[in-house]
Tab-separated table of C-alpha atoms in Angstrom:
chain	number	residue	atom	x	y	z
A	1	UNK	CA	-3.902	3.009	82.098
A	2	UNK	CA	-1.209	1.871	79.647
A	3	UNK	CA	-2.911	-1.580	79.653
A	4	UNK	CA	-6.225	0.177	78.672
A	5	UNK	CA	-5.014	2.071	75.992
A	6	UNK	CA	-3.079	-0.927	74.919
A	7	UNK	CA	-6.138	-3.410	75.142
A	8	UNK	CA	-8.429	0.197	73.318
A	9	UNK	CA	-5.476	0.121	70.138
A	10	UNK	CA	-6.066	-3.662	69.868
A	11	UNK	CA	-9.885	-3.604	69.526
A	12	UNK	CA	-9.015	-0.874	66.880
A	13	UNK	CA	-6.764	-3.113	65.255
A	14	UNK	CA	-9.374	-5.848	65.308
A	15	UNK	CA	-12.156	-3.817	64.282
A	16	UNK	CA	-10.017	-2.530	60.976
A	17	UNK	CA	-9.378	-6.124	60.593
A	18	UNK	CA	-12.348	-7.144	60.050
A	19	UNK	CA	-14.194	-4.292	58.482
A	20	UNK	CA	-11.023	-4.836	55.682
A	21	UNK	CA	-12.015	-8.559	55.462
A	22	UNK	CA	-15.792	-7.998	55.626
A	23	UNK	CA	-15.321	-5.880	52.755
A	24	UNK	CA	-12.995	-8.470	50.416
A	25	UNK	CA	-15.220	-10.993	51.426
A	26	UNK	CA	-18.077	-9.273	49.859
A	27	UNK	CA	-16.239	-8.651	46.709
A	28	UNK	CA	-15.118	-11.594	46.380
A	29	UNK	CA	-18.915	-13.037	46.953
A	30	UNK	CA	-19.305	-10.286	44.215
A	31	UNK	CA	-17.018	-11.655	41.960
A	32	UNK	CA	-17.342	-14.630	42.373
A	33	UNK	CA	-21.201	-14.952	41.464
A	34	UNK	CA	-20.080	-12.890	38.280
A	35	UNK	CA	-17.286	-15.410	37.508
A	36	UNK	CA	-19.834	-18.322	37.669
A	37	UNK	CA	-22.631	-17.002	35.781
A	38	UNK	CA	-20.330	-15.502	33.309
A	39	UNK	CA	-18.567	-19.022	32.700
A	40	UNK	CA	-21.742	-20.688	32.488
A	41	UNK	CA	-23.061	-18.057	30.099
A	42	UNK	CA	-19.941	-18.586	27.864
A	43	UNK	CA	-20.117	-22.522	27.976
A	44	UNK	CA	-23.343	-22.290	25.964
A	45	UNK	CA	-21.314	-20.274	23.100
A	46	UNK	CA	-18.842	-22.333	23.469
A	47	UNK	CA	-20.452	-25.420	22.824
A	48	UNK	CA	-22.875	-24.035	20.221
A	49	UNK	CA	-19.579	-22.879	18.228
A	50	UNK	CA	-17.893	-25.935	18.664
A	51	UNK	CA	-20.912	-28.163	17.170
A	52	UNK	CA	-20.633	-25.874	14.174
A	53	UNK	CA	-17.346	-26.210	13.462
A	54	UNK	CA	-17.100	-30.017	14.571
A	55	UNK	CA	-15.128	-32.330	11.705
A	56	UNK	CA	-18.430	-33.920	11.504
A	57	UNK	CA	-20.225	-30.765	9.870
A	58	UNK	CA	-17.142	-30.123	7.108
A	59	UNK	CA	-14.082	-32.139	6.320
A	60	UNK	CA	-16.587	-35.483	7.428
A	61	UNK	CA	-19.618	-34.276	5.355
A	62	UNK	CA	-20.169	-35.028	1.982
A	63	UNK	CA	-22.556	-31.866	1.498
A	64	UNK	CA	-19.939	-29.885	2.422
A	65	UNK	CA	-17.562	-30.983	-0.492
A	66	UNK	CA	-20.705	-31.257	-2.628
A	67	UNK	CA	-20.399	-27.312	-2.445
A	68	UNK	CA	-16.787	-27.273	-2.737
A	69	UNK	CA	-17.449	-28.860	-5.950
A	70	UNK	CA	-20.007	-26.704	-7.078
A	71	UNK	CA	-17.651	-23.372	-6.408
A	72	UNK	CA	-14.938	-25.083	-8.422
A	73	UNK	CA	-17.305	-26.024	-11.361
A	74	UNK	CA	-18.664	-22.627	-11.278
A	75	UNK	CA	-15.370	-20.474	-10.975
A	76	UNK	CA	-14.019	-22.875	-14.182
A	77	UNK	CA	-17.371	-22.269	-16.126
A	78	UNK	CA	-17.397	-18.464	-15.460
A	79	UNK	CA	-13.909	-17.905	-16.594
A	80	UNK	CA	-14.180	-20.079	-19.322
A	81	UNK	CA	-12.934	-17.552	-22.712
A	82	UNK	CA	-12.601	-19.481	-25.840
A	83	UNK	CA	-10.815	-16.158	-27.657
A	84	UNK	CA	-7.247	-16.084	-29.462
A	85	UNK	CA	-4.896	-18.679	-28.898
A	86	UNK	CA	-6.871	-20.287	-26.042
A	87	UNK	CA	-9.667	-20.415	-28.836
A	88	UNK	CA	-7.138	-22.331	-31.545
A	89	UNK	CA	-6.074	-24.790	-28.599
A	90	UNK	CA	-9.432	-25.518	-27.668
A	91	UNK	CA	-10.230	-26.061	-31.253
A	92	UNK	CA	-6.867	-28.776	-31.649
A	93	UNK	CA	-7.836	-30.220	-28.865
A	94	UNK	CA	-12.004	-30.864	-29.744
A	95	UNK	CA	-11.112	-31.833	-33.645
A	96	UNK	CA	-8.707	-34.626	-31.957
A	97	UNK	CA	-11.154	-35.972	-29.591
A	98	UNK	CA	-13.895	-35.849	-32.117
A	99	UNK	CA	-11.786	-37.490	-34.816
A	100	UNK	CA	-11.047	-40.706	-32.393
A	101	UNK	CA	-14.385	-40.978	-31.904
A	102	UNK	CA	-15.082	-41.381	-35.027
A	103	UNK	CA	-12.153	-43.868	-35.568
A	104	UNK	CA	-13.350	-45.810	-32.774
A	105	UNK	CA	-17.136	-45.624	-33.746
A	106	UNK	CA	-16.240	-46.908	-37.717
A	107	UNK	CA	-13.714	-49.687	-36.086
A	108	UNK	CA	-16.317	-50.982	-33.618
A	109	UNK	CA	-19.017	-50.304	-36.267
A	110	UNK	CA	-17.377	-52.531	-38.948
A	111	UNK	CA	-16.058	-55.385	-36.408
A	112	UNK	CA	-19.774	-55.970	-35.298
A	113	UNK	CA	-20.936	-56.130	-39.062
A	114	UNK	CA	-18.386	-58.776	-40.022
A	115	UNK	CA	-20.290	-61.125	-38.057
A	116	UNK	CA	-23.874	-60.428	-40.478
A	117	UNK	CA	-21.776	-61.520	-43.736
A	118	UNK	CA	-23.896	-62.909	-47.231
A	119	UNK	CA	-23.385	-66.468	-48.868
A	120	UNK	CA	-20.317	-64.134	-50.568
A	121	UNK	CA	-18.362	-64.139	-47.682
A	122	UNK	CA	-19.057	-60.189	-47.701
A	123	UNK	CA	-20.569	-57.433	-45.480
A	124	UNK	CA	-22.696	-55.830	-47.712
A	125	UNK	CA	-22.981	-52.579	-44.714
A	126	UNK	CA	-19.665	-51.988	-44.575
A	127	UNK	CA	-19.497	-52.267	-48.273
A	128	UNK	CA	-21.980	-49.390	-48.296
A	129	UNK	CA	-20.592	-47.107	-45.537
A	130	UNK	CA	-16.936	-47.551	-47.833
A	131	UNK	CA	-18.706	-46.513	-51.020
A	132	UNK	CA	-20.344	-43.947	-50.034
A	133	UNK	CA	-17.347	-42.687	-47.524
A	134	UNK	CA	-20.067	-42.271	-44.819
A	135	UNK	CA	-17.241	-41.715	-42.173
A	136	UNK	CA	-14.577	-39.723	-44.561
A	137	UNK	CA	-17.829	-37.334	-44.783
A	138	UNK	CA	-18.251	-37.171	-40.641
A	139	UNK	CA	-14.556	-36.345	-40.351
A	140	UNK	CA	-14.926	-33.755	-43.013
A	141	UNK	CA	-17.904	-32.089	-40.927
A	142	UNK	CA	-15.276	-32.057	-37.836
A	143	UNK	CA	-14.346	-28.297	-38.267
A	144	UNK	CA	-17.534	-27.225	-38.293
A	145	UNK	CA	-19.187	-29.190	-35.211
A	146	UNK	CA	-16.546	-28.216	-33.605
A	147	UNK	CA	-17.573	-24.829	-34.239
A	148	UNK	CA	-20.893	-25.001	-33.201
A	149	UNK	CA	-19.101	-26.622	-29.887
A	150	UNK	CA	-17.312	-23.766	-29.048
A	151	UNK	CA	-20.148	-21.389	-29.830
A	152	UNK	CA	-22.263	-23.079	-27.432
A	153	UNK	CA	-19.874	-23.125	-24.577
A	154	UNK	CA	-19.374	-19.375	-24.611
A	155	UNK	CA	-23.449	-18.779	-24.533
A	156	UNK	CA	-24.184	-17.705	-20.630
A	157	UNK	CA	-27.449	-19.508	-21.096
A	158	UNK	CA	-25.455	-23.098	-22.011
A	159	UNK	CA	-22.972	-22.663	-19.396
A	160	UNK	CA	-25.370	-21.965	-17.351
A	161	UNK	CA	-27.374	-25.143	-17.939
A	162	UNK	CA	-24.158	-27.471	-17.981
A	163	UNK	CA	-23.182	-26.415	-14.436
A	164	UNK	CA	-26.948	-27.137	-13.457
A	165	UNK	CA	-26.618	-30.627	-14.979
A	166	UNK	CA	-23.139	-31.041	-14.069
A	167	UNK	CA	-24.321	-30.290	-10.239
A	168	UNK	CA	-27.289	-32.334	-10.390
A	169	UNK	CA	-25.121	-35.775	-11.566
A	170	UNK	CA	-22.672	-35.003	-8.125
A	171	UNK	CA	-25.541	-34.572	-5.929
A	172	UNK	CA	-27.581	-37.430	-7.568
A	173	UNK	CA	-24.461	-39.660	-6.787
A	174	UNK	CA	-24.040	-38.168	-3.145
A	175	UNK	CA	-28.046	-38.983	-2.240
A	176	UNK	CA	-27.770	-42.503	-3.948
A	177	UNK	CA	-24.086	-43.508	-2.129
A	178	UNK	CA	-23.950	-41.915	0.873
A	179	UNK	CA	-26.408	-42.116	4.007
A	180	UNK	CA	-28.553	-38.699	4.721
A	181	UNK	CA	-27.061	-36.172	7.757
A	182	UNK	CA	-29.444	-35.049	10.369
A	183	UNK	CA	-29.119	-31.419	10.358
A	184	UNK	CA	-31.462	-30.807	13.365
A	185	UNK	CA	-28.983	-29.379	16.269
A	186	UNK	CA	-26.860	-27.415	13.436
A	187	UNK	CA	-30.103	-25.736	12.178
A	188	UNK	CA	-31.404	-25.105	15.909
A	189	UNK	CA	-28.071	-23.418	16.620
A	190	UNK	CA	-28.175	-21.174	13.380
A	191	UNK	CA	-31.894	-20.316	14.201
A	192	UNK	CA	-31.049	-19.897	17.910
A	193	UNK	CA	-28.505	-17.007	16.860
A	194	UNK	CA	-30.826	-15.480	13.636
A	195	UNK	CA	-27.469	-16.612	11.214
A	196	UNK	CA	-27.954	-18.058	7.902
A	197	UNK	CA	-24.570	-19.740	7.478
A	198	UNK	CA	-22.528	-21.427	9.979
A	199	UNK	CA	-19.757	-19.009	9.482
A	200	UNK	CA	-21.272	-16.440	10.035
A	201	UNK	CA	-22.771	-17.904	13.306
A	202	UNK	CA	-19.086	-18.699	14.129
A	203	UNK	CA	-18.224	-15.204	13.900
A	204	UNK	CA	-21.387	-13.964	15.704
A	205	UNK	CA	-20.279	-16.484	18.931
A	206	UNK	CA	-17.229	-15.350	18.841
A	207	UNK	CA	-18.181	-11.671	19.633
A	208	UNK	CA	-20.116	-12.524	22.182
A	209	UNK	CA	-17.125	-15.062	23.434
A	210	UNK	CA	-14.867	-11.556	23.810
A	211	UNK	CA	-17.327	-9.676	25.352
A	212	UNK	CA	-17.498	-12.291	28.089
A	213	UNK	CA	-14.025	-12.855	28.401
A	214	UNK	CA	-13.482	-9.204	28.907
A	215	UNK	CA	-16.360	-9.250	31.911
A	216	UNK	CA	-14.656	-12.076	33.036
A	217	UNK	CA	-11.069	-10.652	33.207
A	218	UNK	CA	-12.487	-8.041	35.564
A	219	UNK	CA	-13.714	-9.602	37.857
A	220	UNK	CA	-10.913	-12.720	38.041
A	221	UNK	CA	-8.389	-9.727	38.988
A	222	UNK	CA	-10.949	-8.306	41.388
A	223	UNK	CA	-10.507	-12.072	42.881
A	224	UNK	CA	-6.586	-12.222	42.402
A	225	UNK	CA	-6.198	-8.643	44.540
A	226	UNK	CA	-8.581	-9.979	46.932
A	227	UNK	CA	-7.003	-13.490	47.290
A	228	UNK	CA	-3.975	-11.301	47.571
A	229	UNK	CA	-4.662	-8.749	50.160
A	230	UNK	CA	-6.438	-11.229	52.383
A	231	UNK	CA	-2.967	-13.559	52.572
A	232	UNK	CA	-0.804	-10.318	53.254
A	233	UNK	CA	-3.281	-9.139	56.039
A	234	UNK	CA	-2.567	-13.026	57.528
A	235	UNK	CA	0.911	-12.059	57.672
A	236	UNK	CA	0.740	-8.529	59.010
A	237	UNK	CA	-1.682	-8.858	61.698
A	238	UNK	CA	-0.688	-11.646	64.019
A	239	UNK	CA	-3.633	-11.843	65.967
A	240	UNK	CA	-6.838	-13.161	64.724
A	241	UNK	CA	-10.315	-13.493	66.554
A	242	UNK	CA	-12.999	-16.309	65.828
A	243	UNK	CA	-14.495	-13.689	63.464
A	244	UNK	CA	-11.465	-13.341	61.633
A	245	UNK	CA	-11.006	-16.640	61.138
A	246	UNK	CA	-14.724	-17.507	60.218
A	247	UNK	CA	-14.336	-14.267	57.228
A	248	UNK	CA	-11.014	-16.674	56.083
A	249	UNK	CA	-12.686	-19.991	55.985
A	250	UNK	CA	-15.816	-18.170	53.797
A	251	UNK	CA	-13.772	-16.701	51.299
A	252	UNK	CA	-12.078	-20.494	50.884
A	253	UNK	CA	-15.319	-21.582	50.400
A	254	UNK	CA	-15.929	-19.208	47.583
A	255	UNK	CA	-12.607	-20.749	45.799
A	256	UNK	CA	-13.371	-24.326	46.430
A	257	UNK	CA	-17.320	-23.779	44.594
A	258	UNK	CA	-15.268	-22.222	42.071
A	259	UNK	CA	-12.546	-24.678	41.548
A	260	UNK	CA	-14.777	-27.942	41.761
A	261	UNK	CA	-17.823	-26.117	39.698
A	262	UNK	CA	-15.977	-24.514	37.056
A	263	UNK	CA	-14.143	-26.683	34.051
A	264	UNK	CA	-10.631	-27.291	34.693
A	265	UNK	CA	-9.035	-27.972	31.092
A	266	UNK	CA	-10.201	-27.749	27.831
A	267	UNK	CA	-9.029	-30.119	25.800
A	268	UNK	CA	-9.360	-29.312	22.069
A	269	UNK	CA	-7.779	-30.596	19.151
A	270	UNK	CA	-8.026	-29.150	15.473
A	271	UNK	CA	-7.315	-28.822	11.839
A	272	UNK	CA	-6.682	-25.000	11.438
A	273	UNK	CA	-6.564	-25.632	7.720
A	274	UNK	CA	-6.891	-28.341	5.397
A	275	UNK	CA	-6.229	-27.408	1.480
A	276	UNK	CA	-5.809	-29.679	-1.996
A	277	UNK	CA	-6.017	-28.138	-5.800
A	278	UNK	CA	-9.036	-29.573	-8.179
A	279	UNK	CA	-8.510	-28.507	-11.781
A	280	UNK	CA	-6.352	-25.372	-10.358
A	281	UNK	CA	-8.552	-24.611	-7.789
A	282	UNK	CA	-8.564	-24.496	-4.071
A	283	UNK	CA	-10.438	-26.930	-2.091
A	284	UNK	CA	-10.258	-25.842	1.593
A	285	UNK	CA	-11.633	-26.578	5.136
A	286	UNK	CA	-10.406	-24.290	7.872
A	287	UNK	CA	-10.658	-24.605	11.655
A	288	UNK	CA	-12.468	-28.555	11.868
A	289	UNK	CA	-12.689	-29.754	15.728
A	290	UNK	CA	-11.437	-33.086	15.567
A	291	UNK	CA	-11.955	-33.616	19.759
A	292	UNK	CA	-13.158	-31.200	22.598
A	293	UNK	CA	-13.683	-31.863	25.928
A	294	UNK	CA	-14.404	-29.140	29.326
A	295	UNK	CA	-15.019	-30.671	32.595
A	296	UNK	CA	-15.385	-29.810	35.871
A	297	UNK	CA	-14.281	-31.741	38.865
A	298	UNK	CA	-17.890	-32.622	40.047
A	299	UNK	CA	-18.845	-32.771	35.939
A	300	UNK	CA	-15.849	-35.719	35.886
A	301	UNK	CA	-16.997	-37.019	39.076
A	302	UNK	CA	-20.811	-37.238	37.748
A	303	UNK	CA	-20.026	-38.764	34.648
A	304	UNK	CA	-17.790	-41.563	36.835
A	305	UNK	CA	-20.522	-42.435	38.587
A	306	UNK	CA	-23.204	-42.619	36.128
A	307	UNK	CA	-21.676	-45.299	34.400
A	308	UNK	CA	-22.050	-48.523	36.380
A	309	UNK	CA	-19.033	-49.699	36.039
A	310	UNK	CA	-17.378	-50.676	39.251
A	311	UNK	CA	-13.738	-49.438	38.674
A	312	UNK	CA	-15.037	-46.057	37.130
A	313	UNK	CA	-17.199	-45.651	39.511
A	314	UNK	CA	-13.859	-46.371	42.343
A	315	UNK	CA	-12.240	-43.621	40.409
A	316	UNK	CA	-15.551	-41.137	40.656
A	317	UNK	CA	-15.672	-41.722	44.496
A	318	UNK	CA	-12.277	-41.304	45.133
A	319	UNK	CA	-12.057	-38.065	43.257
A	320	UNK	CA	-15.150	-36.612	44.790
A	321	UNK	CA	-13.306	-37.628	48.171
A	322	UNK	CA	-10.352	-36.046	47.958
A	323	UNK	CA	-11.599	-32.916	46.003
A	324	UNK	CA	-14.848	-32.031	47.468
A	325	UNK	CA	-15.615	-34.032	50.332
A	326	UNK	CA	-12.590	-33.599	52.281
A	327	UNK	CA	-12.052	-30.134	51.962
A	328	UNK	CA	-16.148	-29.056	52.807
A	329	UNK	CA	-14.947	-31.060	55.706
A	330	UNK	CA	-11.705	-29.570	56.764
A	331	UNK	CA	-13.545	-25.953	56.636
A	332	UNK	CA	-16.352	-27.177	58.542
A	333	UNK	CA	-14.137	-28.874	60.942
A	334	UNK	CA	-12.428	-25.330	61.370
A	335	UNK	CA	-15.453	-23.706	62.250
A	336	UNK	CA	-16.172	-25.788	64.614
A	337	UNK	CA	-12.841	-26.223	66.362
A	338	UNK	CA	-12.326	-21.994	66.688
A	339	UNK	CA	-16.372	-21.696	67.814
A	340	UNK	CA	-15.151	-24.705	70.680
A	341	UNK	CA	-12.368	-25.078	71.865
A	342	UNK	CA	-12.503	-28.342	73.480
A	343	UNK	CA	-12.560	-29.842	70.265
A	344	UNK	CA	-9.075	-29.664	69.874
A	345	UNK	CA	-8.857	-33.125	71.527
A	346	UNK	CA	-10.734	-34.577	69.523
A	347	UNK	CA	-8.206	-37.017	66.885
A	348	UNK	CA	-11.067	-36.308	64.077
A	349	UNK	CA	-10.990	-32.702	64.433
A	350	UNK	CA	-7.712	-32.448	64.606
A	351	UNK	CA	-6.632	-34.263	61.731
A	352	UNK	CA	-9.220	-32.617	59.358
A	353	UNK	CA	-8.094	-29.069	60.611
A	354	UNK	CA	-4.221	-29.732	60.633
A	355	UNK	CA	-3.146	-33.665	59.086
A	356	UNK	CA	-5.775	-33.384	56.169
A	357	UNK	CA	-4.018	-30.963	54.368
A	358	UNK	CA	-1.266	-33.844	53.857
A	359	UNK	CA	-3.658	-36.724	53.281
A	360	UNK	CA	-6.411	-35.097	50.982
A	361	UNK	CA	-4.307	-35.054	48.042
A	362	UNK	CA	-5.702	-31.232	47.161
A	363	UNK	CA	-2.374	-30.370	46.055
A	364	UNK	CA	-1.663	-33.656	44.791
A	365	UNK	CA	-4.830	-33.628	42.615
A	366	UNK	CA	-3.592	-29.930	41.731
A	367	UNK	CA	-0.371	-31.417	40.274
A	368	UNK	CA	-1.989	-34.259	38.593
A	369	UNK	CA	-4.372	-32.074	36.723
A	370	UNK	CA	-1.347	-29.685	35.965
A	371	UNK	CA	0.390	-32.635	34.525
A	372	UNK	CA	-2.476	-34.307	32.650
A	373	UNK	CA	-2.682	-30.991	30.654
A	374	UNK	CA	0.848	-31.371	29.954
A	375	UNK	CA	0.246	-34.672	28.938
A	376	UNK	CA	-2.363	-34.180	27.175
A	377	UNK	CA	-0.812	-30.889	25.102
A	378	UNK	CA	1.755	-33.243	24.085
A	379	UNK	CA	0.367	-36.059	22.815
A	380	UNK	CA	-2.358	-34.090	20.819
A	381	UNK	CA	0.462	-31.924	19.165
A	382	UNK	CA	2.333	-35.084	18.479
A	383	UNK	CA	-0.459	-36.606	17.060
A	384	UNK	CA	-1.297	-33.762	14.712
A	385	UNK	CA	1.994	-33.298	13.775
A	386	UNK	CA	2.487	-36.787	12.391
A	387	UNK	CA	-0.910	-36.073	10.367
A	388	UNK	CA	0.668	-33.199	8.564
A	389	UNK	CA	3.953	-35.296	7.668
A	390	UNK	CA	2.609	-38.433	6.429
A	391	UNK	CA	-0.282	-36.708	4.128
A	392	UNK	CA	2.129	-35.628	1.660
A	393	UNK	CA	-0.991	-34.920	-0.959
A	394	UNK	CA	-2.957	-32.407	1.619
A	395	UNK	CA	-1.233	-28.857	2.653
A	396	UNK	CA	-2.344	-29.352	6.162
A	397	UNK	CA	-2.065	-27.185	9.127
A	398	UNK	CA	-3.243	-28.296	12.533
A	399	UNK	CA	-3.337	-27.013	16.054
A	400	UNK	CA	-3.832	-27.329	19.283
A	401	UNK	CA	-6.090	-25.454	21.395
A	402	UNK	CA	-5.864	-27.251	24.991
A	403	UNK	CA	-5.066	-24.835	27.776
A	404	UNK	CA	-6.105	-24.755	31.772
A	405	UNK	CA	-9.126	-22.817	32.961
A	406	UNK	CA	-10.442	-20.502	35.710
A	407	UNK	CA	-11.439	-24.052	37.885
A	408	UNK	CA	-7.746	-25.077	38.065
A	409	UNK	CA	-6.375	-21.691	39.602
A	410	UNK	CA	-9.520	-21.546	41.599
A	411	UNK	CA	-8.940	-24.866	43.132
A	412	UNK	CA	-5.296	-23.781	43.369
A	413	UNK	CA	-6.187	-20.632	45.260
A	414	UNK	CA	-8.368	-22.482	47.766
A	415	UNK	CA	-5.238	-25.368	48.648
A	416	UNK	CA	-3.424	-22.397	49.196
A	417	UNK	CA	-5.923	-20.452	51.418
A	418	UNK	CA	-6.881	-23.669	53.634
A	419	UNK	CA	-2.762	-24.571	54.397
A	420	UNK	CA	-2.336	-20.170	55.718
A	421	UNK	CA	-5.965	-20.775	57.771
A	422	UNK	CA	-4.810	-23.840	59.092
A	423	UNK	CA	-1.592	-22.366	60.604
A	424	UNK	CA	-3.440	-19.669	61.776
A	425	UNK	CA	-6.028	-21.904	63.541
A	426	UNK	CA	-2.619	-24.345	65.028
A	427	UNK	CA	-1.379	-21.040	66.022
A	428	UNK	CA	-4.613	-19.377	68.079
A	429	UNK	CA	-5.433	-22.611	69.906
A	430	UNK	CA	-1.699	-23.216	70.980
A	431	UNK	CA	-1.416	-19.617	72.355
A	432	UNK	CA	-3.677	-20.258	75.504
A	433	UNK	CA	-1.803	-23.248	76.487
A	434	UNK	CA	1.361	-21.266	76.526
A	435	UNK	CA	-0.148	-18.927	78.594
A	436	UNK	CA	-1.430	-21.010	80.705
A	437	UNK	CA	2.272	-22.311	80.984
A	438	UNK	CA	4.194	-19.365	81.981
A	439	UNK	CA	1.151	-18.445	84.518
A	440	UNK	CA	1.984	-22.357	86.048
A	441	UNK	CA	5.362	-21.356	86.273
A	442	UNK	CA	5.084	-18.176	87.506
A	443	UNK	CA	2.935	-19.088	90.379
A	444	UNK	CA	5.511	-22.010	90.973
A	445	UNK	CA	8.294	-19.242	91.818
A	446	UNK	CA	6.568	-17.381	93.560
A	447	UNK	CA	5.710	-20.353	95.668
């Protein structure tokens, strides 16, 4: 009787067991689709946001100082007032310039007529422009061109057209020195999103960017609690079925697609501001992408491979090995070994299940991706930082955006996961050979 009601409490147990894990694993399927779609989603604003703000389309492109210039020329034009004592200094300063032009024009005049001289020995032109004081009477006329100069510049209409031609003479220099820039993708991307400038694209992605994020969030703690509950429920119940551990090695699999499918670091390197002063006036460039880079494991491994080269494509191999190839293999080999039993005899079962773990380098690839991002951080901040100290001319600020992503935990959840399910597994086929052990001896006493 007791050993019915004990054998009745442990089906119970069992059953709650696995409804519990039944249920995680299908939020976690949940949450997991979410997670992917969701990252994929934001990859697209991502990229699309950093094209626009890529070095390439600002700091790098002479258009985009072109209108620099133009806001420069048209602040100074605008708040050009020629009243008062600003009036009186512009006046000095026009009489001067037009006085040593006149100087100049009379000296170079005279020193090219010296060279016509009569059988006299004389210039008979410069004879005439000294009698009848043709240059005393331009410098006499000085006060009132200058005048009519300042009276020009304060009609709207003149500045106006100066600015126009002023403008026209940059861009006419930028079309005949530098080489046209192909416009297509940033025009597709602005078009794609209904934006007429890029910053206001920017801004556009980056509401969308939150919104996802905040989706995301969700369900990555859905995940977390998940992830969480499931290892605590390894710990509390001690005895697992084949069911048990088959809802275990599914809800690895969910982390390993995750962690080898989603990007791992993002490596991104910027200018958050670059500023110098042109007649008093700002010129500025804020937030340039100098580098960015978001891969995946299998994205790396793809890439690896696709080039043809025989040591990169070592490299691709071995990291699709050790990251994808064993661990599909140690899960499978799991499966298998709980579903039959006589497996466990088997030296390639057995060391995917249990010596794998040691040998597949999943944490060690965990620690060198962990590091790499270290690495990385530092020598990008380094890097910027000596551009801000040895530009002594610019007021610039850079930063550095690098920081791990959802893949890396992922893949760190999953190395976790497959080490507790691989106790478990060493644990549940051991048990019936103890059994059968203390039934041998037993029997022996008896005897």
């Amino acid at each position: 009787m007791k050993k019915f009601q004990t054998n009745t409490k442990n089906v119970r147990k069992k059953l709650i067991l696995n409804s519990i894990l039944f249920l995680l694993l299908i939020a976690i399927s949940v949450a997991a689709f979410k997670t992917y779609t969701l990252e994929t989603e934001k990859r697209v604003f991502k990229t699309d946001a950093i094209e626009l703000s890529d070095i390439r389309n600002g700091m790098f492109n002479v258009d985009a100082w072109e209108k620099q210039f133009a806001i420069v020329i048209t602040k100074k034009l605008e708040s050009l007032e020629l009243s008062g004592g600003q009036r009186d200094e512009t006046r000095a300063k026009v009489e001067k310039f037009l006085n040593e032009s006149i100087d100049k024009f009379e000296r170079t005049y005279k020193a090219k007529n010296e060279k016509d001289k009569d059988f006299l020995g004389l210039s008979l032109k410069n004879i005439g422009a000294d009698f009848f004081e043709i240059f005393g009477e331009l410098k006499n006329q000085v006060p009132t061109i200058t005048e009519d100069i300042l009276n020009f510049l304060e009609s709207e209409e003149n500045r106006n057209s100066i600015k126009d031609y002023i403008l026209a003479q940059v861009n006419s220099y930028t079309e005949g020195t530098f080489q046209k820039i192909d416009y297509t993708t940033y025009n597709n991307i602005l078009s794609k999103y209904n934006a007429e400038t890029g910053e206001a694209c920017i801004a556009h992605i980056s509401k969308k960017l939150e919104t996802i994020i905040d989706k995301q969030s969700v369900y990555n703690i859905v995940l977390l609690v998940a992830f969480i509950i499931m290892l605590l429920l390894l710990f509390v119940f001690k005895e697992t079925s084949n069911l048990t551990i088959t809802i275990y090695v599914l809800a690895a699999v969910h982390l390993l697609a995750l962690g080898v499918f989603l990007p791992m670091i993002d490596i991104d390197a910027r200018i958050a501001s670059m500023e110098l002063q042109l007649m008093g006036e700002a010129i500025s460039f804020k937030d340039q992408v100098l580098y960015y880079k978001s891969k995946s494991i299998m994205e790396v491994s793809s890439v690896m491979l696709s080039q043809g080269k025989t040591k990169v494509m070592l490299v691709g191999i071995l990291v699709l090995l050790f990251s994808v190839i064993f661990p599909v293999s140690k899960l499978i080999s799991s499966l298998l070994l709980v579903f039959k039993r006589s497996l466990k005899r088997n030296k390639i079962i057995r060391f995917l299940v249990f010596k794998s773990g040691k040998w597949s380098m999943a944490d060690v690839m965990v620690v060198a991706i962990f590091m790499s991002y270290i690495g990385f951080t530092g020598i990008i901040s380094s890097q910027l930082g000596q551009l801000e100290n040895n530009i002594e001319s610019l007021d610039i600020l850079s930063t550095n955006k690098s920081e791990l992503q959802y893949g890396f935990f992922f893949f760190l959840g999953f190395v976790i996961m497959s080490i507790f399910i691989s106790t478990r597994i060493q644990k549940m086929i051991d048990a019936p050979t103890v059994k059968g052990l203390e039934t041998e001896v037993s029997l022996k006493s008896e005897t």
